[in-house]
PDB file of C-alpha atoms in Angstrom:
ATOM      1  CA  UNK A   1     -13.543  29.957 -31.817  1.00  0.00           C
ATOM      2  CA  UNK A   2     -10.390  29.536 -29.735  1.00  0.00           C
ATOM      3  CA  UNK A   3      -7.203  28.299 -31.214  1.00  0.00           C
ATOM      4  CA  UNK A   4      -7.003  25.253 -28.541  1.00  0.00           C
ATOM      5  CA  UNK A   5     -10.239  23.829 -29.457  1.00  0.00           C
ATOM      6  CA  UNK A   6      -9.261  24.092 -32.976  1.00  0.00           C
ATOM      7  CA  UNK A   7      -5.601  22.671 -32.343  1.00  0.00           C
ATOM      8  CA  UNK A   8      -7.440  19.567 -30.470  1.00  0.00           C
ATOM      9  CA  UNK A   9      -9.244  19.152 -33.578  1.00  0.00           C
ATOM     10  CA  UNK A  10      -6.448  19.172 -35.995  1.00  0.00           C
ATOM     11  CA  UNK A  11      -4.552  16.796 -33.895  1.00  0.00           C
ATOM     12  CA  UNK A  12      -7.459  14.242 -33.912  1.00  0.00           C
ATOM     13  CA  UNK A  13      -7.428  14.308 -37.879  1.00  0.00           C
ATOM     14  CA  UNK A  14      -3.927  14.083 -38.008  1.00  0.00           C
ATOM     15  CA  UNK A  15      -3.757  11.015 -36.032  1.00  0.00           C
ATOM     16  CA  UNK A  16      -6.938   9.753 -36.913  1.00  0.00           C
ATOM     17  CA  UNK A  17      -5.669   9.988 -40.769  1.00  0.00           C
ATOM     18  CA  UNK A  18      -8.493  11.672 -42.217  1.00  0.00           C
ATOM     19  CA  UNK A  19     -11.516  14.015 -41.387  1.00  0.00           C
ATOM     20  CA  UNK A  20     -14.242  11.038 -41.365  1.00  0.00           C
ATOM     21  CA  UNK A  21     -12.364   8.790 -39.210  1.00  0.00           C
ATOM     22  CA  UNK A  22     -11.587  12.079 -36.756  1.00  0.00           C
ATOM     23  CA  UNK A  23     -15.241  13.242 -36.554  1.00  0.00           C
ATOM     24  CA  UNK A  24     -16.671   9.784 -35.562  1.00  0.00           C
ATOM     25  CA  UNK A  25     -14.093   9.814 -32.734  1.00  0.00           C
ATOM     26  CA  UNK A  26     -14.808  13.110 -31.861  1.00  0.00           C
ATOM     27  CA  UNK A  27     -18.783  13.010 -32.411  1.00  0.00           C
ATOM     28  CA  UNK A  28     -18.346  15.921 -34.689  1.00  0.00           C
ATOM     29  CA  UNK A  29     -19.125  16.728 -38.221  1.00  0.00           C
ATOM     30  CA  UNK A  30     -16.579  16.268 -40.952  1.00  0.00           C
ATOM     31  CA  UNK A  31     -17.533  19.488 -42.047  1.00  0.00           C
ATOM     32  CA  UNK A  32     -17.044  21.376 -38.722  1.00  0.00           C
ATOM     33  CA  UNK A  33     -13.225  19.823 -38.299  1.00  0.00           C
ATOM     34  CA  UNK A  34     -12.668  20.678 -41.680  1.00  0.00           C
ATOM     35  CA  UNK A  35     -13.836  24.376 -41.135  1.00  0.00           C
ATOM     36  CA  UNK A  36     -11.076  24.622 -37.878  1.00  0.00           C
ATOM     37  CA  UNK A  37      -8.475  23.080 -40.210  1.00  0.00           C
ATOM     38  CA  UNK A  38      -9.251  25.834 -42.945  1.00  0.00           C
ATOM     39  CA  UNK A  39      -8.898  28.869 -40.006  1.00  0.00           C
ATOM     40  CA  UNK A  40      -6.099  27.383 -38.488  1.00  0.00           C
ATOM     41  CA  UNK A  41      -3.982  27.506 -42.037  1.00  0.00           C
ATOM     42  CA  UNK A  42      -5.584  31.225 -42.299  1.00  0.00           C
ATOM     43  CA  UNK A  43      -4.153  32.104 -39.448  1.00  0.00           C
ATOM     44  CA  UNK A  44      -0.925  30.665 -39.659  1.00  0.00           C
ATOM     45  CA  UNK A  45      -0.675  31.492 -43.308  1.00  0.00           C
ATOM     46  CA  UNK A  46       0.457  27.932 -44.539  1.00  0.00           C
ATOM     47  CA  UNK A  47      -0.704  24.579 -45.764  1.00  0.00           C
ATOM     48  CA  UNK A  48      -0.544  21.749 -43.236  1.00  0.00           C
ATOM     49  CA  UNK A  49      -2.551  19.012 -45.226  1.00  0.00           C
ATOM     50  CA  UNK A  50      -2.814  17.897 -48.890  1.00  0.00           C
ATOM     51  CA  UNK A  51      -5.935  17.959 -50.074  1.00  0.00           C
ATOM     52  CA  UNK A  52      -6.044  14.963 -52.187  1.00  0.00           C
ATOM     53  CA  UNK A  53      -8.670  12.297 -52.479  1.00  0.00           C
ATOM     54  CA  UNK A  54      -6.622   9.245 -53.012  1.00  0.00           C
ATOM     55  CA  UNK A  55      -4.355   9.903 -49.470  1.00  0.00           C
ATOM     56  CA  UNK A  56      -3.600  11.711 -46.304  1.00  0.00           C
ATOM     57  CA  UNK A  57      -0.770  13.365 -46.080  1.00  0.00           C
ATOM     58  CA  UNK A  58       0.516  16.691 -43.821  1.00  0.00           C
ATOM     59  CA  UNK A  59       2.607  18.995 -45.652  1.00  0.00           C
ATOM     60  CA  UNK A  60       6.320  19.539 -43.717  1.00  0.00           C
ATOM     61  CA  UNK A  61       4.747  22.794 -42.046  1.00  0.00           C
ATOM     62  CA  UNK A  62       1.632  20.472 -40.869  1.00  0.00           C
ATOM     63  CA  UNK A  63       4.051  18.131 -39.390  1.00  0.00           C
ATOM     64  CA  UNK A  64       5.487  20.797 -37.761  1.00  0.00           C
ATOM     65  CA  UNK A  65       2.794  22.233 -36.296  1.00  0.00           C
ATOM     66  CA  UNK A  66       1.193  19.141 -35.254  1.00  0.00           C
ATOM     67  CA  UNK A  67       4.620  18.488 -33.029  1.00  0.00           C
ATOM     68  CA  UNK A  68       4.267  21.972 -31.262  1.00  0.00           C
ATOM     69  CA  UNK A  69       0.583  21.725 -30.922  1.00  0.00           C
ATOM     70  CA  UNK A  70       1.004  17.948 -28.841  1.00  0.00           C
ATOM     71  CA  UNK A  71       3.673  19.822 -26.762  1.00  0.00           C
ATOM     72  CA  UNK A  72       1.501  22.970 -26.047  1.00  0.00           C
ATOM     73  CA  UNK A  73      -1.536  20.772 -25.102  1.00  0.00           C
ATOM     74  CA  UNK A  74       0.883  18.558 -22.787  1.00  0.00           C
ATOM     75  CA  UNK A  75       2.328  21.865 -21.146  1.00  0.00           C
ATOM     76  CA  UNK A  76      -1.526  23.128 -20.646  1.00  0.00           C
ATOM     77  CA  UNK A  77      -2.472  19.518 -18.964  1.00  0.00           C
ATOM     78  CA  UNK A  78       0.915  19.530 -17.122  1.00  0.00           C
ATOM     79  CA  UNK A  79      -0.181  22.531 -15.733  1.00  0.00           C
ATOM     80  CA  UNK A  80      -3.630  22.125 -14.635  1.00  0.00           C
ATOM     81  CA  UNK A  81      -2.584  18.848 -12.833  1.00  0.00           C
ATOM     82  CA  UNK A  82       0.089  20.575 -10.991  1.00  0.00           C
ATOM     83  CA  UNK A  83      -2.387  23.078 -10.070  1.00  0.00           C
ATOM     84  CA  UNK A  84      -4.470  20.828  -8.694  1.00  0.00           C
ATOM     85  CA  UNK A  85      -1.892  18.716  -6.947  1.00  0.00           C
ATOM     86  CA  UNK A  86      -1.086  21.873  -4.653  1.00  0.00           C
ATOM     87  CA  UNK A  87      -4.548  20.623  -3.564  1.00  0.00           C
ATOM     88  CA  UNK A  88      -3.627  17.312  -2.829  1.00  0.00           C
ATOM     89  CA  UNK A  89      -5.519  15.522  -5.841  1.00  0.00           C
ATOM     90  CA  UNK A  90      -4.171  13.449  -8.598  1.00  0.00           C
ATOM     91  CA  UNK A  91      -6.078  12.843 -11.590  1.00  0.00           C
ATOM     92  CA  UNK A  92      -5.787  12.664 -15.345  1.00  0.00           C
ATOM     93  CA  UNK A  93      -5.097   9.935 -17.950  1.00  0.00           C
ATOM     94  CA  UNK A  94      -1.787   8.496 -17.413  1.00  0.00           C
ATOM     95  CA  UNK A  95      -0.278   6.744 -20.683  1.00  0.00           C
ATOM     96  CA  UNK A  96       1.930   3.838 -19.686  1.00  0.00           C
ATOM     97  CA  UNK A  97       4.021   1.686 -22.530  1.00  0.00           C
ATOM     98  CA  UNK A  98       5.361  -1.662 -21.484  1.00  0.00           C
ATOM     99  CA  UNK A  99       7.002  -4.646 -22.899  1.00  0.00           C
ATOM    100  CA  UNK A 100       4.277  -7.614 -23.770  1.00  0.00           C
ATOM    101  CA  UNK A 101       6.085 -10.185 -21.716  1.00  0.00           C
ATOM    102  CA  UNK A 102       4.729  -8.004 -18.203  1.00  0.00           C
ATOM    103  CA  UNK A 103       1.340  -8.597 -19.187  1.00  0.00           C
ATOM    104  CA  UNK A 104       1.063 -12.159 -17.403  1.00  0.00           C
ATOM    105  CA  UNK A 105       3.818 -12.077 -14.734  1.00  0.00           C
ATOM    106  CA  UNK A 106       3.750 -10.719 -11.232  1.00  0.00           C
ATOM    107  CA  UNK A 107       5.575  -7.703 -12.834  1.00  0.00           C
ATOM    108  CA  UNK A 108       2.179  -6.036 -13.813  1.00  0.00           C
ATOM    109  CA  UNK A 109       0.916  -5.953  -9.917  1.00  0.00           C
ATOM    110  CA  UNK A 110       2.651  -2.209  -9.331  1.00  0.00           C
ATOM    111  CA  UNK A 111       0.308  -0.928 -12.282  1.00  0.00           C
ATOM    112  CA  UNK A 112      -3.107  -2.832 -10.718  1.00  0.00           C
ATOM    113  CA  UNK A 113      -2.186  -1.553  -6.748  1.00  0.00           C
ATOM    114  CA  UNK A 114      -1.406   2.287  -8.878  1.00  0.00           C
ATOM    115  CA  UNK A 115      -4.676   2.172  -9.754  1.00  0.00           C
ATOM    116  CA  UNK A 116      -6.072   1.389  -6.389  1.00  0.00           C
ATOM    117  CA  UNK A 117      -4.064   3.797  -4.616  1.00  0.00           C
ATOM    118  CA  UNK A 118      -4.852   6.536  -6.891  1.00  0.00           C
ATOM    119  CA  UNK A 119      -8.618   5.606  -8.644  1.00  0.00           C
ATOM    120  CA  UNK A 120      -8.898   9.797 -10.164  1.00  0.00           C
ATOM    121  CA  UNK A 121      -6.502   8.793 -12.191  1.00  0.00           C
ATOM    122  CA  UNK A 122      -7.094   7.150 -15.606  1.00  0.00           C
ATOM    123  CA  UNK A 123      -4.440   4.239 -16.961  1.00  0.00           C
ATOM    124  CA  UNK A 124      -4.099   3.448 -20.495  1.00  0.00           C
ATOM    125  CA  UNK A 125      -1.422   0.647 -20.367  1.00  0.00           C
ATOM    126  CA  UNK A 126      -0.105  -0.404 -24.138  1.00  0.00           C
ATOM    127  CA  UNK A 127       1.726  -3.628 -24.198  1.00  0.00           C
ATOM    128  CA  UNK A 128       4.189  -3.636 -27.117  1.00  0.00           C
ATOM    129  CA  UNK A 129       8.114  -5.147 -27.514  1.00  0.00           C
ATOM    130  CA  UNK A 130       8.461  -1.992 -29.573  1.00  0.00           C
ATOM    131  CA  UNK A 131      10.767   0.990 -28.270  1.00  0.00           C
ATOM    132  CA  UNK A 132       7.805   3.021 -28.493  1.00  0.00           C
ATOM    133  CA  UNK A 133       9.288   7.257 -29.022  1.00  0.00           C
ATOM    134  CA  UNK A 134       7.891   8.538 -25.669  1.00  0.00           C
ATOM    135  CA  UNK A 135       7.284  12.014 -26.772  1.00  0.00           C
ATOM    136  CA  UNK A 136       5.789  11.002 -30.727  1.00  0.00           C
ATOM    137  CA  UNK A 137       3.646   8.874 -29.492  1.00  0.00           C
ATOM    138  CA  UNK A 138       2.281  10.992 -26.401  1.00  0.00           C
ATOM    139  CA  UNK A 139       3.067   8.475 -23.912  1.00  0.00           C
ATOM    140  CA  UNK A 140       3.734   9.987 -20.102  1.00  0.00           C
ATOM    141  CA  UNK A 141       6.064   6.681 -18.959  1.00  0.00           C
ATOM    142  CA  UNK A 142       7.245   3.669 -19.748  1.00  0.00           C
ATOM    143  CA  UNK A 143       8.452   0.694 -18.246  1.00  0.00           C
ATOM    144  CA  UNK A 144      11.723  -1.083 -19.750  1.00  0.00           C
ATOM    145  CA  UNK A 145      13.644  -4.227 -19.416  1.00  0.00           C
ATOM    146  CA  UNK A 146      17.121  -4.962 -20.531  1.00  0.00           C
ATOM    147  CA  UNK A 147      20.125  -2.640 -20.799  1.00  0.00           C
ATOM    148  CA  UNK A 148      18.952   0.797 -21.956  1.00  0.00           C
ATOM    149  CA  UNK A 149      20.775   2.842 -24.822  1.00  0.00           C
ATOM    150  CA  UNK A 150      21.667   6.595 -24.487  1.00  0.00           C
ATOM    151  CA  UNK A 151      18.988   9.107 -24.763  1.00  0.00           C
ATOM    152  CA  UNK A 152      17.369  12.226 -23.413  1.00  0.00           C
ATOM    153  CA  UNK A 153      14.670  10.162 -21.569  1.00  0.00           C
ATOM    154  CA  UNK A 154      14.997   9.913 -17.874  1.00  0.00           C
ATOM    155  CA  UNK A 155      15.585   6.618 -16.585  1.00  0.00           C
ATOM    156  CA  UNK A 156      15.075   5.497 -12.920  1.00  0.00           C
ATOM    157  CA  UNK A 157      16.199   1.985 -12.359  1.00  0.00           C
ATOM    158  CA  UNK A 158      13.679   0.084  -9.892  1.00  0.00           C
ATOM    159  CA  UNK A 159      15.109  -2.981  -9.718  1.00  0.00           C
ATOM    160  CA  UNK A 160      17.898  -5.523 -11.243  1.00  0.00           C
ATOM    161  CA  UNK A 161      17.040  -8.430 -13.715  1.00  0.00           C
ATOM    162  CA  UNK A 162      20.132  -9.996 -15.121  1.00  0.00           C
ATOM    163  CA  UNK A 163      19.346 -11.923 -18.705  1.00  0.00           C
ATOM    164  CA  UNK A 164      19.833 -15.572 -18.286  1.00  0.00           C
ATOM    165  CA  UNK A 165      20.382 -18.506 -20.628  1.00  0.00           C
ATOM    166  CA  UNK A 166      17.992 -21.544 -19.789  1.00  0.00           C
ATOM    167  CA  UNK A 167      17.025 -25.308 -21.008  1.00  0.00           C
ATOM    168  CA  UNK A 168      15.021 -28.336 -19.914  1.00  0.00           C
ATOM    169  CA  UNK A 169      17.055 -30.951 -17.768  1.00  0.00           C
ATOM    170  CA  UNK A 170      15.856 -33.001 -20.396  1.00  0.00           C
ATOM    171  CA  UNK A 171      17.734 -31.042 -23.220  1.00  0.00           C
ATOM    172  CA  UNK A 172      21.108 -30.512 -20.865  1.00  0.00           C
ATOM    173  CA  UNK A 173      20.761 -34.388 -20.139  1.00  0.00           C
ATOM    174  CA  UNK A 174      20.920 -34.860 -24.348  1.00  0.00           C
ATOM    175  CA  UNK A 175      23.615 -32.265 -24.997  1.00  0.00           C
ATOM    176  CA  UNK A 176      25.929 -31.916 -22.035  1.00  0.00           C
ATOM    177  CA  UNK A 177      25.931 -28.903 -19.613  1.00  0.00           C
ATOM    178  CA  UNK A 178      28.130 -26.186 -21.192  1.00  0.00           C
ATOM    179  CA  UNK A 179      31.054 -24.834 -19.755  1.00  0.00           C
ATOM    180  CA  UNK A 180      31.657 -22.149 -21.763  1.00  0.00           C
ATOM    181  CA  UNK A 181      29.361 -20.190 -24.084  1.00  0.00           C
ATOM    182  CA  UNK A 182      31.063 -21.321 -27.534  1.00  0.00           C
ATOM    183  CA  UNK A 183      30.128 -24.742 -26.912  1.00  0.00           C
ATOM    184  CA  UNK A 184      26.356 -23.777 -27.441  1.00  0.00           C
ATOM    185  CA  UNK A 185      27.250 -22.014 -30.909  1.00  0.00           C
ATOM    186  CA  UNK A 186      26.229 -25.052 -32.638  1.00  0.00           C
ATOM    187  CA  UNK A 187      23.337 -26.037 -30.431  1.00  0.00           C
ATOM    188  CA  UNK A 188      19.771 -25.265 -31.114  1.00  0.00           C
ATOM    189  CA  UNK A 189      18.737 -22.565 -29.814  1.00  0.00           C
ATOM    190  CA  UNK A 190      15.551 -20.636 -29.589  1.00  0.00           C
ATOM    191  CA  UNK A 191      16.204 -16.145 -30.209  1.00  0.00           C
ATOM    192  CA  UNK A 192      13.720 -13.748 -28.731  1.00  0.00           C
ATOM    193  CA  UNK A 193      14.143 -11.147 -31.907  1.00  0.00           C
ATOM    194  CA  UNK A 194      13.431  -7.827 -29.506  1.00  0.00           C
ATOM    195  CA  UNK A 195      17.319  -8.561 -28.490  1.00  0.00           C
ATOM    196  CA  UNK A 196      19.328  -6.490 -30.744  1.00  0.00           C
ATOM    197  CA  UNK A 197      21.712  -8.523 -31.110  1.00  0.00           C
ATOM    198  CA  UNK A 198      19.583 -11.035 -32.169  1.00  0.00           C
ATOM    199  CA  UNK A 199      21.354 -14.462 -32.211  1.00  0.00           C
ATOM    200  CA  UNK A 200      24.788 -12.781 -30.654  1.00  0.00           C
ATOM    201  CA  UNK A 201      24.372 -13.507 -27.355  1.00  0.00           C
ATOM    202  CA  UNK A 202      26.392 -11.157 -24.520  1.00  0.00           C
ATOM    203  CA  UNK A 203      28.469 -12.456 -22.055  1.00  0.00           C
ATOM    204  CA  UNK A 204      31.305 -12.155 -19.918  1.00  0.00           C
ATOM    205  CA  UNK A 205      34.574 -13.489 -19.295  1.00  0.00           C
ATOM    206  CA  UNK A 206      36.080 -14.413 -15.315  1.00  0.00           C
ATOM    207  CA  UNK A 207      37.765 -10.930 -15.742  1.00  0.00           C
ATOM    208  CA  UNK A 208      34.015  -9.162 -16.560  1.00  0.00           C
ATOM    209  CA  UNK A 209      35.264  -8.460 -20.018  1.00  0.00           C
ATOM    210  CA  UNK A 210      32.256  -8.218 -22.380  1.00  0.00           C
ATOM    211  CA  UNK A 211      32.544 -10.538 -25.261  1.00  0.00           C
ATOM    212  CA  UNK A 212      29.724 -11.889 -27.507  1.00  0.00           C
ATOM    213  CA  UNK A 213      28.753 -15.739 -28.911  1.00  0.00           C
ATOM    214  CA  UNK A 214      26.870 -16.056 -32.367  1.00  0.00           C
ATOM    215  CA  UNK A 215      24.619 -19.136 -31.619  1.00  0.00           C
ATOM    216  CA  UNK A 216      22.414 -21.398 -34.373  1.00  0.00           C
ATOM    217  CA  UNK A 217      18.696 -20.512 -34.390  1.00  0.00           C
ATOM    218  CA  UNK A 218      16.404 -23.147 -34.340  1.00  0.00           C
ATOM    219  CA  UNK A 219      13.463 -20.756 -33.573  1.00  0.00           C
ATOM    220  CA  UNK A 220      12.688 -16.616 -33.853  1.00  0.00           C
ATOM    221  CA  UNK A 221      10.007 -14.943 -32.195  1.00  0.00           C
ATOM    222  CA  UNK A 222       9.571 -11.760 -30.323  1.00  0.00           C
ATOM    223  CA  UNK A 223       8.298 -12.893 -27.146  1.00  0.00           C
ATOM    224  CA  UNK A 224      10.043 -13.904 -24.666  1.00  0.00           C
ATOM    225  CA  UNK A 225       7.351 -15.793 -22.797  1.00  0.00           C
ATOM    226  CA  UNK A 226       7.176 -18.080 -26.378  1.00  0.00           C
ATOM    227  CA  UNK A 227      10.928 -18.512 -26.158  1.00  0.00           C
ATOM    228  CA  UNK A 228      10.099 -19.745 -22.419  1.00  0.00           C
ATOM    229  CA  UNK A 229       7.339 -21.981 -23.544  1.00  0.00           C
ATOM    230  CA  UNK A 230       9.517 -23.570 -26.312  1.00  0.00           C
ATOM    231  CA  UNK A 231      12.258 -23.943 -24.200  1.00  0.00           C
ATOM    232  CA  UNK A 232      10.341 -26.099 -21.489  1.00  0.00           C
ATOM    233  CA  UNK A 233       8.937 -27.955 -24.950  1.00  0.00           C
ATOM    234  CA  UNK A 234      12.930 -29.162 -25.137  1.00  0.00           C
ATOM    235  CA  UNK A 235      13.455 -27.004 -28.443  1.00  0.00           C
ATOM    236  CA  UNK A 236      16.861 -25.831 -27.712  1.00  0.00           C
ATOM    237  CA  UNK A 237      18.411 -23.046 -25.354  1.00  0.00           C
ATOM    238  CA  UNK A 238      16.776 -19.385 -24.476  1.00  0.00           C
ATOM    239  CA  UNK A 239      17.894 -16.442 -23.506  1.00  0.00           C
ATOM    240  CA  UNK A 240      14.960 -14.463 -21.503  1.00  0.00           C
ATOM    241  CA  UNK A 241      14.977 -11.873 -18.632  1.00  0.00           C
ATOM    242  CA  UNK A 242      15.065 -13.439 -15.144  1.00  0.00           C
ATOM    243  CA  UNK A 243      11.346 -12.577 -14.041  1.00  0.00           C
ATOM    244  CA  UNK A 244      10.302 -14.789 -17.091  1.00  0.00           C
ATOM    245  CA  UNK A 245      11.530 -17.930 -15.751  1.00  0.00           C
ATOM    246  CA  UNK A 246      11.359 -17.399 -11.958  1.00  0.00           C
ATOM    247  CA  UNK A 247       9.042 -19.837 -11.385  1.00  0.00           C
ATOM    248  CA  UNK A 248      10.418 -22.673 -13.835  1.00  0.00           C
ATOM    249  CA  UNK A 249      13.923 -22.057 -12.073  1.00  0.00           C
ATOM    250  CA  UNK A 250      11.647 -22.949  -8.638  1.00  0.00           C
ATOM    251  CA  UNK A 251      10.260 -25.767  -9.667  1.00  0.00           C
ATOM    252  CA  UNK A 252      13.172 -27.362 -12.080  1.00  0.00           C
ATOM    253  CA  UNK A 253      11.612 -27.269 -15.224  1.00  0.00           C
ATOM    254  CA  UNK A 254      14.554 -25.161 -16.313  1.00  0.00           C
ATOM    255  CA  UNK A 255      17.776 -24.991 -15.651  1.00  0.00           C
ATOM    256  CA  UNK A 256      20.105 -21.547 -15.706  1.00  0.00           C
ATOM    257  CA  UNK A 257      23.739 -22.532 -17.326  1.00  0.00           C
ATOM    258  CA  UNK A 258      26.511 -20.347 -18.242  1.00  0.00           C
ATOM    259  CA  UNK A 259      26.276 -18.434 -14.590  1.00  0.00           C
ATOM    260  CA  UNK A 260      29.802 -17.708 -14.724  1.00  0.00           C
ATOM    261  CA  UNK A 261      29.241 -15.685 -18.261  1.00  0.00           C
ATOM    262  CA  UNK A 262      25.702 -14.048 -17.382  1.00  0.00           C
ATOM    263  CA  UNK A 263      26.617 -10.007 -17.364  1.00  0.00           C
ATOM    264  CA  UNK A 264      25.174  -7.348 -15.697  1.00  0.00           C
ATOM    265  CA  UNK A 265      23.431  -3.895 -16.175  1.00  0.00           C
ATOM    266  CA  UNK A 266      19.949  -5.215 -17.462  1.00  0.00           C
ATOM    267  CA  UNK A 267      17.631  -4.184 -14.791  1.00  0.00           C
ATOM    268  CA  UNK A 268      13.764  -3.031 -14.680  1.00  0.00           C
ATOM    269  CA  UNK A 269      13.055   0.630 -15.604  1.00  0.00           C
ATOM    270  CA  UNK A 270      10.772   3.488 -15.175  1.00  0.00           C
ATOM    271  CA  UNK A 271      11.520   6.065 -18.165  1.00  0.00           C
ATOM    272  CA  UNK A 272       9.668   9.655 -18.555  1.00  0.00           C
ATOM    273  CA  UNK A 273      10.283  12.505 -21.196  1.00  0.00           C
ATOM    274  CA  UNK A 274      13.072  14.906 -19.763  1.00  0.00           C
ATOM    275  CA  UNK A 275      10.698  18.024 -18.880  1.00  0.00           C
ATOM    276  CA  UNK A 276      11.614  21.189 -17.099  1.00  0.00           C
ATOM    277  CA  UNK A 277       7.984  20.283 -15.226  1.00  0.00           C
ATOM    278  CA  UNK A 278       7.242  16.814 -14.554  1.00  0.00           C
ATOM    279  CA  UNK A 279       3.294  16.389 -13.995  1.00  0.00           C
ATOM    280  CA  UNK A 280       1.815  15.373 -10.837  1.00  0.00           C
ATOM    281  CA  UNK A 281       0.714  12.134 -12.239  1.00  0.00           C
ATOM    282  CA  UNK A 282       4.136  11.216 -13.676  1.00  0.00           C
ATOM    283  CA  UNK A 283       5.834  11.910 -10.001  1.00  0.00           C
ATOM    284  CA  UNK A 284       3.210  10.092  -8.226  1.00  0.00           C
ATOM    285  CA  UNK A 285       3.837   7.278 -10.405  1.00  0.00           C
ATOM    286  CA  UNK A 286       7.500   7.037 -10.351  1.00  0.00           C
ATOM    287  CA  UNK A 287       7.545   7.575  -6.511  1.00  0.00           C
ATOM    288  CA  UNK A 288       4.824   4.650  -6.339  1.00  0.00           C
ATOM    289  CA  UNK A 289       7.002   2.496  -8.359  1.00  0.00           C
ATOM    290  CA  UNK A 290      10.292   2.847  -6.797  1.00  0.00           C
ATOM    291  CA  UNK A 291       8.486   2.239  -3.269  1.00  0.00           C
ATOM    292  CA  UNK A 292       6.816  -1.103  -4.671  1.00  0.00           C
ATOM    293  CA  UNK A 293       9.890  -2.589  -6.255  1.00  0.00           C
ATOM    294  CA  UNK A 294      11.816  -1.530  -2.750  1.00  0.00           C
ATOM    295  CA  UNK A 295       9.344  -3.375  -1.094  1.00  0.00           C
ATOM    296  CA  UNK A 296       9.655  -6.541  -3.111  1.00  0.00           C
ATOM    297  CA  UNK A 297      13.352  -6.642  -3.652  1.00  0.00           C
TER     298      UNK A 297
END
C-alpha cells in the first residue's frame, strides 16, 4: 500500500473527526482507514491519535504530521497542474474564501465569468466574514475587503473601496448633517462587528492624520449588508464598504457624510499562500481577476 493513499486517508479522519464519519465520506470501511492509520504510526514509529472512546483527539506528533502531509499533497497537485499547464490546460478544484457580503452584489460576477472561461476547473467558493488561515484550512485564494494586516500571504490589490459612513435623508433630516465625526459619538449608530475596531470608527483629519471616534451602538451584527438594510430602516448611522451601498448612494436612499474624514487604503484583494511554485490554477485566477477589475474600474 503506498504511503500517499494512506496519508489521504489519515487526513480525511483527521478532518472528518473520527474513522466513521471519514469512511462514509470516503466510501470506505472504518476498518480499512483504521488499518492505514495503524501502518502509518508503524512506520513512523509514533502515536498520532488517541485512542479513546469518549473523543478525538491527535497527539502533538499527529498534528504534526497531518500539517506536512496537507503540504506534501498540495506540492504533488501543484505539480501535476503545472505539468499539465505546459499543455495549455487548466483544471483542478480551486478553493476560494470570501467575505459573505460578495455573495449578492455585482462583486461575485469575476468568480461566475472564471468559471465560464475556464469550465475544467472546479470552484468551491466559501462565504464567511471570518479571516479564514489560508494554508490550515487548505484554501488556494481568497478574496478580501478592508485594509489588510501584515502577513506572509501575498496580496494583489484589484481595485480601491474606501469605507464610508452612511444614513437615510430621513435620519440626517432628524439629527443634523455632521461636520465632524465627534458629533456622531452620541448618535445611534448601527456596528458591523467584522471591523476590528468595532465601534471606533477610523478617520482622518484635513492634514490625513489618522485619528479614531468611539461612537454609541444602537445595533451589532456582522454583516454589513444588515447594517445597510438597518440603516435605510432609519436605525442610526453605518459604516460599510463602498460596493455595499453603491446603488442606495444612486438612487438617494442614503446619504455618504463625513467625506472630508473618510481614509484611505481599504481596497478589494486577491490573497494566495506565499509558495516558491504558485499552481496553474492560482495564476490563472489572479491574472483573470486583475484583468476583470481593470476592466470595470
Amino acid at each position: 500500500m503506498d504511503t500517499i493513499t494512506r496519508m489521504k486517508a489519515y487526513i480525511e479522519v483527521v478532518e472528518s473527526e473520527g474513522y466513521s464519519a471519514a469512511a462514509r465520506k470516503m466510501g470506505r470501511s472504518k476498518a480499512l482507514l483504521s488499518k492505514y492509520v495503524r501502518e502509518l504510526e508503524d512506520d513512523l514509529g509514533v502515536l498520532l491519535i488517541n485512542r479513546t472512546t469518549r473523543q478525538f483527539s491527535l497527539t502533538e506528533s499527529g498534528e504534526k504530521y497531518y500539517r506536512s502531509c496537507l503540504e506534501i499533497l498540495r506540492q504533488i497537485e501543484d505539480a501535476r497542474e503545472n505539468v499539465r499547464d505546459d499543455d495549455g490546460e487548466v483544471d483542478g478544484t480551486l478553493r476560494i474564501t470570501a467575505p459573505r457580503s460578495l455573495g449578492a452584489v455585482e462583486s461575485m460576477l469575476p468568480l461566475v465569468e472564471f468559471a465560464k472561461a475556464y469550465p475544467a476547473v472546479r470552484m468551491i467558493v466559501s462565504l464567511d466574514d471570518r479571516v479564514t488561515d489560508l494554508v490550515e484550512e487548505r484554501f488556494d485564494v481568497a478574496i478580501r475587503v478592508g485594509v489588510l494586516a501584515d502577513s506572509s500571504l501575498i496580496a494583489k490589490k484589484l481595485m480601491g473601496n474606501r469605507l464610508l459612513f452612511c444614513a437615510t435623508p430621513a435620519f440626517l433630516k432628524k439629527h443634523g448633517v455632521p461636520d465632524h465625526p465627534s458629533q456622531i459619538a452620541d448618535w445611534p449608530n448601527i456596528i458591523d462587528t467584522n471591523w476590528r475596531g468595532r465601534n471606533t470608527w477610523p478617520f482622518v483629519d484635513e492634514n490625513g492624520t489618522a485619528f479614531t471616534q468611539t461612537v454609541r451602538s444602537v445595533m451589532d451584527v456582522n454583516d454589513p449588508e444588515v447594517c445597510k438594510r438597518a440603516a435605510l430602516a432609519g436605525l442610526g448611522v453605518t459604516m460599510v464598504p463602498e460596493f455595499c451601498v453603491k446603488d442606495e448612494l444612486a438612487d438617494g436612499s442614503l446619504v455618504s457624510i463625513l467625506e472630508d474624514f473618510v481614509p484611505e487604503g481599504s481596497a478589494f484583494y486577491v490573497v494566495y499562500p506565499d509558495r516558491r511554485h504558485i499552481s496553474a490554477k492560482v495564476r490563472v485566477f489572479v491574472d483573470f481577476m486583475d484583468a476583470w477589475f481593470k476592466k470595470e474600474r
